[in-house]
Amino acid sequence: MSLDMLKVVQSLTEADGVPGFEKEVRSLMEQYLNPLSNRLIKDGMGGVVGEKVGQADGPRVLLAGHLDEIGMMVTYLTDEGFVKFQTLGGWWSQVMLSQRVTIHTRKGKLTGVIGSKPPHILKPEERKQAVDIKDLFIDLGVKNKAEAEELGVRPGDAIVPWSPFTRLGNGHFYCAKALDNRLGCATAVGVLDALQNTEHPNILYAGATVQEEVGLRGAVTLANEIQPDIAIALDVGIAGDTPGLTKSDALSKCGQGPLLVIFDASMIPNPVFRDFVLDTAAEVGIPCQVESISGGGTDAGRFHISGSGVPSVAIGYPTRYIHSHTSIYCHDDFEQGVKLCTELVKRLDKETVERIRNQY
């Protein structure tokens, strides 16, 4: 690889892009994809992939993360100048309290802090309950509504979590915002980079969708645009290696390799494709965990029902504390994931894809 993939992950996580407002991170993604591709292809919602032709009459392989991260949107300003908001994606209020955010206004970016009623004045029964998100607000450090408006804040503005990419411990683990799913985006970049001087028997479309966090919306438009023969969604999974969790909660662990989703609420993967992934990992010596997720789903949930049906799988990374300002991943897992996806692409020739598609 010619790219420093750690720096790629850092830059992508530190870029902003909540659902419907992916412009900043999409621009960065395009900068990475463009020199590695024959051409860029975009759909009408903002999804983008780099096309790399390995074999012109080969199968069309889609490999995509999603650009968007969970965030918020300004709904109104109180007379006192506090921002009320609508969440974009799945949030739990307990991880939002007193966290910093960036508001994107027509006049530039503003820093704010998510506020709530101080715990010192809560009634005993209130302390036992999670704060309702509707009772949260964002403090901009202004005295009134007029001052907030003068700064450029208005309903519809995007609100993004703020958390810098940070090295932890011995350098194998890192924390950041938006690991869900800039890790997937970075994987697409890494695979394209790894294939620069390598033949592959297909046409690869590697990049990212938009608006996954609000219902897998961009997966529909990107699949319609690309019309793939086979697809791999790149995402993250819940790491089950922290105190209080059992194997019934989550199977995968940080530092033990990427993961393959064998079931989620949006898709049961094609069994031949599933086995192809696991067999390839074993053949090349890449550890690959499996995960079953009873709730939620990935873009593969929409890829696989596009057109007349597209064999799909979801490959990701165990990640701690997802859907919060600060998640943690192991970079070793990421490197192994890029290698695995690269090996899969190198093996997805016409005969193999037809065998997978003929499963049904």
XYZ file of C-alpha atoms in Angstrom:
360
model
C 0.000 0.000 0.000
C 1.159 3.504 -0.750
C -1.319 5.266 1.536
C -0.811 5.622 5.280
C -4.111 4.030 6.267
C -3.947 5.222 9.866
C -3.885 8.792 8.574
C -6.746 7.965 6.208
C -8.863 6.726 9.116
C -7.962 9.774 11.196
C -8.828 12.265 8.472
C -12.123 10.574 7.652
C -13.245 10.381 11.288
C -12.358 14.009 11.927
C -14.339 15.173 8.881
C -17.984 16.044 9.519
C -20.949 14.402 7.835
C -24.259 13.577 9.502
C -27.163 12.072 7.507
C -28.218 14.415 4.733
C -25.159 16.620 5.288
C -22.297 14.436 4.059
C -20.694 17.060 1.800
C -17.505 17.632 3.832
C -16.611 13.981 4.290
C -17.722 13.127 0.751
C -15.305 15.715 -0.642
C -12.473 14.106 1.329
C -13.534 10.637 0.228
C -13.469 11.745 -3.397
C -9.922 13.033 -2.933
C -8.870 9.552 -1.838
C -10.875 7.648 -4.461
C -10.098 9.730 -7.520
C -6.393 8.871 -8.037
C -7.075 5.193 -7.328
C -9.948 4.784 -9.809
C -10.646 4.883 -13.524
C -13.530 7.239 -12.779
C -15.837 8.385 -9.984
C -19.547 7.564 -10.047
C -22.122 9.354 -7.880
C -25.788 8.756 -7.255
C -28.386 11.487 -6.855
C -28.276 11.419 -3.046
C -24.522 11.804 -2.672
C -23.206 8.269 -2.594
C -19.877 7.930 -4.378
C -17.688 5.076 -5.601
C -14.484 4.750 -7.531
C -14.709 2.397 -10.496
C -11.627 0.232 -11.088
C -11.784 -2.005 -14.131
C -9.834 -5.207 -13.668
C -11.617 -7.203 -16.359
C -14.110 -5.374 -18.552
C -16.440 -8.354 -18.997
C -16.128 -9.453 -15.380
C -18.810 -9.232 -12.684
C -19.680 -5.905 -11.083
C -18.534 -5.956 -7.447
C -19.798 -3.298 -5.026
C -17.738 -2.638 -1.886
C -19.148 0.199 0.202
C -19.145 1.761 3.638
C -21.413 4.678 4.518
C -20.320 8.294 4.817
C -22.808 9.466 7.412
C -22.322 9.479 11.173
C -25.028 9.937 13.769
C -25.746 13.558 14.615
C -28.480 16.126 15.055
C -30.279 18.972 13.325
C -31.338 22.363 14.707
C -35.129 22.593 15.064
C -35.508 25.916 16.878
C -33.894 28.472 19.177
C -35.309 29.323 22.584
C -35.732 32.959 23.592
C -32.670 32.506 25.799
C -30.555 31.415 22.814
C -30.385 27.682 23.462
C -30.603 25.266 20.532
C -33.249 22.551 20.466
C -32.616 19.700 18.083
C -33.796 16.586 16.265
C -31.563 13.526 16.415
C -30.312 12.011 13.160
C -29.698 8.331 13.758
C -29.909 6.293 16.941
C -28.872 8.051 20.144
C -29.084 7.143 23.830
C -29.381 10.265 25.941
C -26.930 9.065 28.590
C -23.989 9.338 26.175
C -24.944 12.856 25.054
C -24.806 14.804 28.316
C -22.222 17.627 28.454
C -20.608 16.578 25.163
C -19.206 19.078 22.664
C -20.734 19.487 19.219
C -20.080 21.480 16.061
C -22.954 23.332 14.416
C -22.604 24.011 10.696
C -24.173 27.389 9.927
C -24.242 29.556 6.811
C -21.601 31.732 8.510
C -19.285 28.898 9.504
C -18.824 26.345 12.274
C -19.785 26.959 15.910
C -18.920 25.001 19.028
C -21.647 24.126 21.496
C -22.169 21.913 24.545
C -25.155 19.626 25.091
C -26.865 20.703 28.291
C -29.552 19.358 30.603
C -31.035 20.003 34.015
C -28.230 19.740 36.657
C -28.371 16.453 38.614
C -28.124 18.364 41.898
C -31.688 19.626 41.535
C -33.291 16.487 40.149
C -35.891 14.719 42.240
C -34.852 11.248 43.503
C -37.151 9.496 41.026
C -35.760 11.596 38.152
C -32.187 10.537 38.949
C -33.143 6.903 38.391
C -34.217 7.530 34.806
C -32.375 8.393 31.620
C -32.850 12.005 30.590
C -35.365 12.362 27.777
C -33.674 13.638 24.622
C -36.457 16.169 24.147
C -35.291 17.838 27.367
C -31.722 18.319 26.126
C -30.461 21.498 24.497
C -27.235 22.964 23.134
C -25.508 25.866 24.863
C -23.722 28.201 22.437
C -22.501 30.637 25.056
C -24.862 33.444 24.044
C -27.304 35.557 26.043
C -30.389 35.354 23.865
C -31.978 34.231 20.601
C -30.871 37.335 18.718
C -27.206 36.649 19.492
C -27.559 33.048 18.310
C -29.202 34.186 15.089
C -26.449 36.735 14.541
C -23.969 33.858 14.626
C -25.877 32.302 11.739
C -27.782 29.543 13.525
C -31.154 28.644 12.059
C -33.469 25.624 11.867
C -32.156 22.911 9.574
C -28.477 23.389 10.420
C -26.449 20.213 10.924
C -25.030 19.381 14.350
C -22.010 17.059 14.527
C -20.341 15.360 17.515
C -16.864 16.678 18.293
C -14.130 14.247 19.317
C -10.550 14.170 17.969
C -8.854 10.997 16.772
C -6.631 9.859 19.661
C -4.036 7.128 20.175
C -4.645 4.946 23.218
C -2.498 2.601 25.281
C 0.245 0.858 23.342
C -0.782 2.213 19.958
C -3.020 -0.612 18.779
C -6.247 1.043 19.917
C -7.635 4.444 18.933
C -10.698 6.447 19.885
C -12.642 8.845 17.677
C -16.065 9.980 16.625
C -17.662 8.506 13.488
C -15.835 5.177 13.491
C -19.325 4.092 12.445
C -18.731 4.205 9.619
C -15.567 5.913 8.482
C -13.815 2.600 9.131
C -15.891 1.162 6.307
C -15.115 4.130 4.064
C -11.398 3.780 4.791
C -11.578 0.070 3.991
C -12.927 0.844 0.516
C -10.024 3.258 -0.003
C -7.531 0.720 1.325
C -8.730 -2.017 -1.021
C -8.467 0.260 -4.054
C -4.975 1.247 -2.948
C -3.923 -2.377 -2.476
C -5.144 -3.286 -5.966
C -3.208 -0.587 -7.802
C -0.589 -2.997 -9.125
C -2.641 -6.171 -8.845
C -4.963 -7.833 -11.334
C -8.553 -8.589 -10.366
C -11.122 -10.431 -12.521
C -13.995 -7.981 -12.198
C -15.095 -4.371 -12.185
C -14.797 -3.009 -8.666
C -16.962 -0.176 -7.369
C -15.505 0.889 -4.026
C -16.773 3.817 -1.982
C -19.635 4.781 0.285
C -23.366 5.351 0.544
C -25.161 8.124 2.440
C -27.965 8.249 5.026
C -27.434 4.724 6.320
C -28.077 5.820 9.896
C -31.619 6.951 9.101
C -32.834 3.847 7.332
C -30.293 2.527 4.804
C -31.587 5.084 2.305
C -28.455 5.694 0.287
C -27.908 1.964 -0.197
C -31.005 1.906 -2.384
C -29.861 4.700 -4.680
C -26.270 3.477 -4.957
C -27.378 -0.060 -5.807
C -29.748 1.355 -8.428
C -26.883 3.367 -9.909
C -24.266 0.596 -9.949
C -26.491 -2.469 -10.510
C -23.936 -4.820 -8.948
C -23.765 -8.569 -9.444
C -22.511 -9.032 -5.884
C -22.053 -6.673 -2.932
C -20.134 -6.267 0.315
C -21.292 -3.736 2.894
C -18.529 -2.424 5.149
C -19.550 -1.410 8.662
C -18.840 -1.879 12.361
C -20.186 -4.252 14.974
C -20.633 -4.177 18.727
C -17.543 -5.390 20.575
C -18.469 -7.823 23.309
C -15.257 -7.538 25.303
C -16.128 -4.923 27.934
C -17.353 -5.543 31.512
C -20.961 -6.646 31.826
C -21.322 -8.110 28.336
C -21.747 -11.810 27.598
C -21.609 -13.872 24.408
C -25.380 -13.585 24.281
C -24.956 -9.816 23.923
C -22.109 -9.709 21.395
C -19.591 -12.264 20.190
C -16.771 -10.288 18.603
C -13.764 -8.857 20.425
C -11.365 -6.062 19.548
C -7.966 -7.311 18.432
C -9.175 -10.653 17.102
C -9.779 -9.649 13.495
C -12.617 -8.302 11.351
C -16.096 -9.772 11.612
C -18.640 -11.281 9.238
C -22.309 -10.715 10.037
C -24.099 -14.066 9.719
C -27.502 -12.600 10.662
C -29.087 -9.243 11.361
C -32.583 -7.759 11.269
C -32.181 -6.640 7.659
C -30.599 -9.664 5.961
C -29.788 -13.351 6.044
C -26.635 -13.532 3.906
C -26.315 -15.818 0.913
C -24.846 -18.997 2.490
C -22.436 -19.714 -0.379
C -21.119 -16.143 -0.227
C -20.848 -16.406 3.569
C -18.788 -19.587 3.297
C -16.679 -18.042 0.529
C -15.695 -15.224 2.894
C -14.851 -17.568 5.769
C -12.970 -20.009 3.531
C -10.949 -17.212 1.935
C -10.020 -15.834 5.350
C -8.862 -19.265 6.499
C -6.935 -19.856 3.272
C -4.880 -16.661 3.572
C -4.509 -16.810 7.357
C -6.680 -13.838 8.286
C -8.649 -14.199 11.538
C -12.346 -13.599 10.907
C -14.952 -13.468 13.649
C -18.685 -13.976 13.154
C -21.479 -11.901 14.631
C -25.243 -12.299 14.868
C -27.192 -9.090 15.476
C -30.846 -9.430 16.464
C -31.609 -5.731 16.012
C -30.457 -3.248 13.402
C -28.865 -3.871 10.042
C -26.393 -2.663 7.441
C -26.523 -1.426 3.871
C -26.337 -5.073 2.806
C -29.964 -5.232 3.893
C -30.851 -3.021 0.931
C -28.147 -4.169 -1.466
C -29.387 -7.761 -1.407
C -32.970 -6.878 -2.383
C -32.032 -4.443 -5.135
C -32.801 -5.303 -8.745
C -33.804 -8.944 -8.963
C -31.612 -9.808 -5.968
C -27.904 -9.324 -5.251
C -25.878 -11.764 -3.113
C -24.518 -9.648 -0.263
C -22.598 -9.877 2.980
C -21.617 -7.390 5.663
C -18.028 -7.279 6.900
C -16.981 -4.987 9.713
C -14.954 -4.345 12.824
C -15.635 -4.890 16.533
C -16.046 -1.395 17.963
C -16.655 -0.285 21.532
C -19.182 2.410 22.465
C -20.646 2.969 19.001
C -23.328 5.621 18.527
C -21.621 7.976 20.915
C -19.102 10.811 20.678
C -16.152 8.506 21.335
C -15.821 4.935 20.087
C -12.777 2.658 20.252
C -11.371 0.220 17.700
C -8.210 -1.836 17.217
C -6.264 -0.766 14.136
C -4.890 -4.302 13.720
C -8.456 -5.449 13.005
C -8.793 -2.756 10.370
C -5.582 -3.771 8.611
C -6.720 -7.392 8.545
C -10.106 -6.305 7.199
C -8.528 -4.444 4.297
C -6.445 -7.523 3.482
C -9.484 -9.796 3.638
C -11.603 -7.600 1.379
C -8.718 -7.288 -1.072
C -8.385 -11.065 -1.247
C -12.132 -11.433 -1.770
C -12.108 -9.004 -4.688
C -9.150 -10.827 -6.266
C -11.126 -14.087 -6.158
C -14.552 -12.859 -7.322
C -14.307 -13.914 -10.952
C -17.247 -14.625 -13.244
C -17.417 -18.319 -12.389
C -17.306 -17.716 -8.635
C -19.966 -15.007 -8.720
C -22.230 -17.178 -10.880
C -21.808 -20.047 -8.423
C -22.778 -17.767 -5.549
C -25.722 -16.298 -7.456
C -26.990 -19.759 -8.412
C -27.381 -20.711 -4.746
C -31.100 -20.093 -5.073
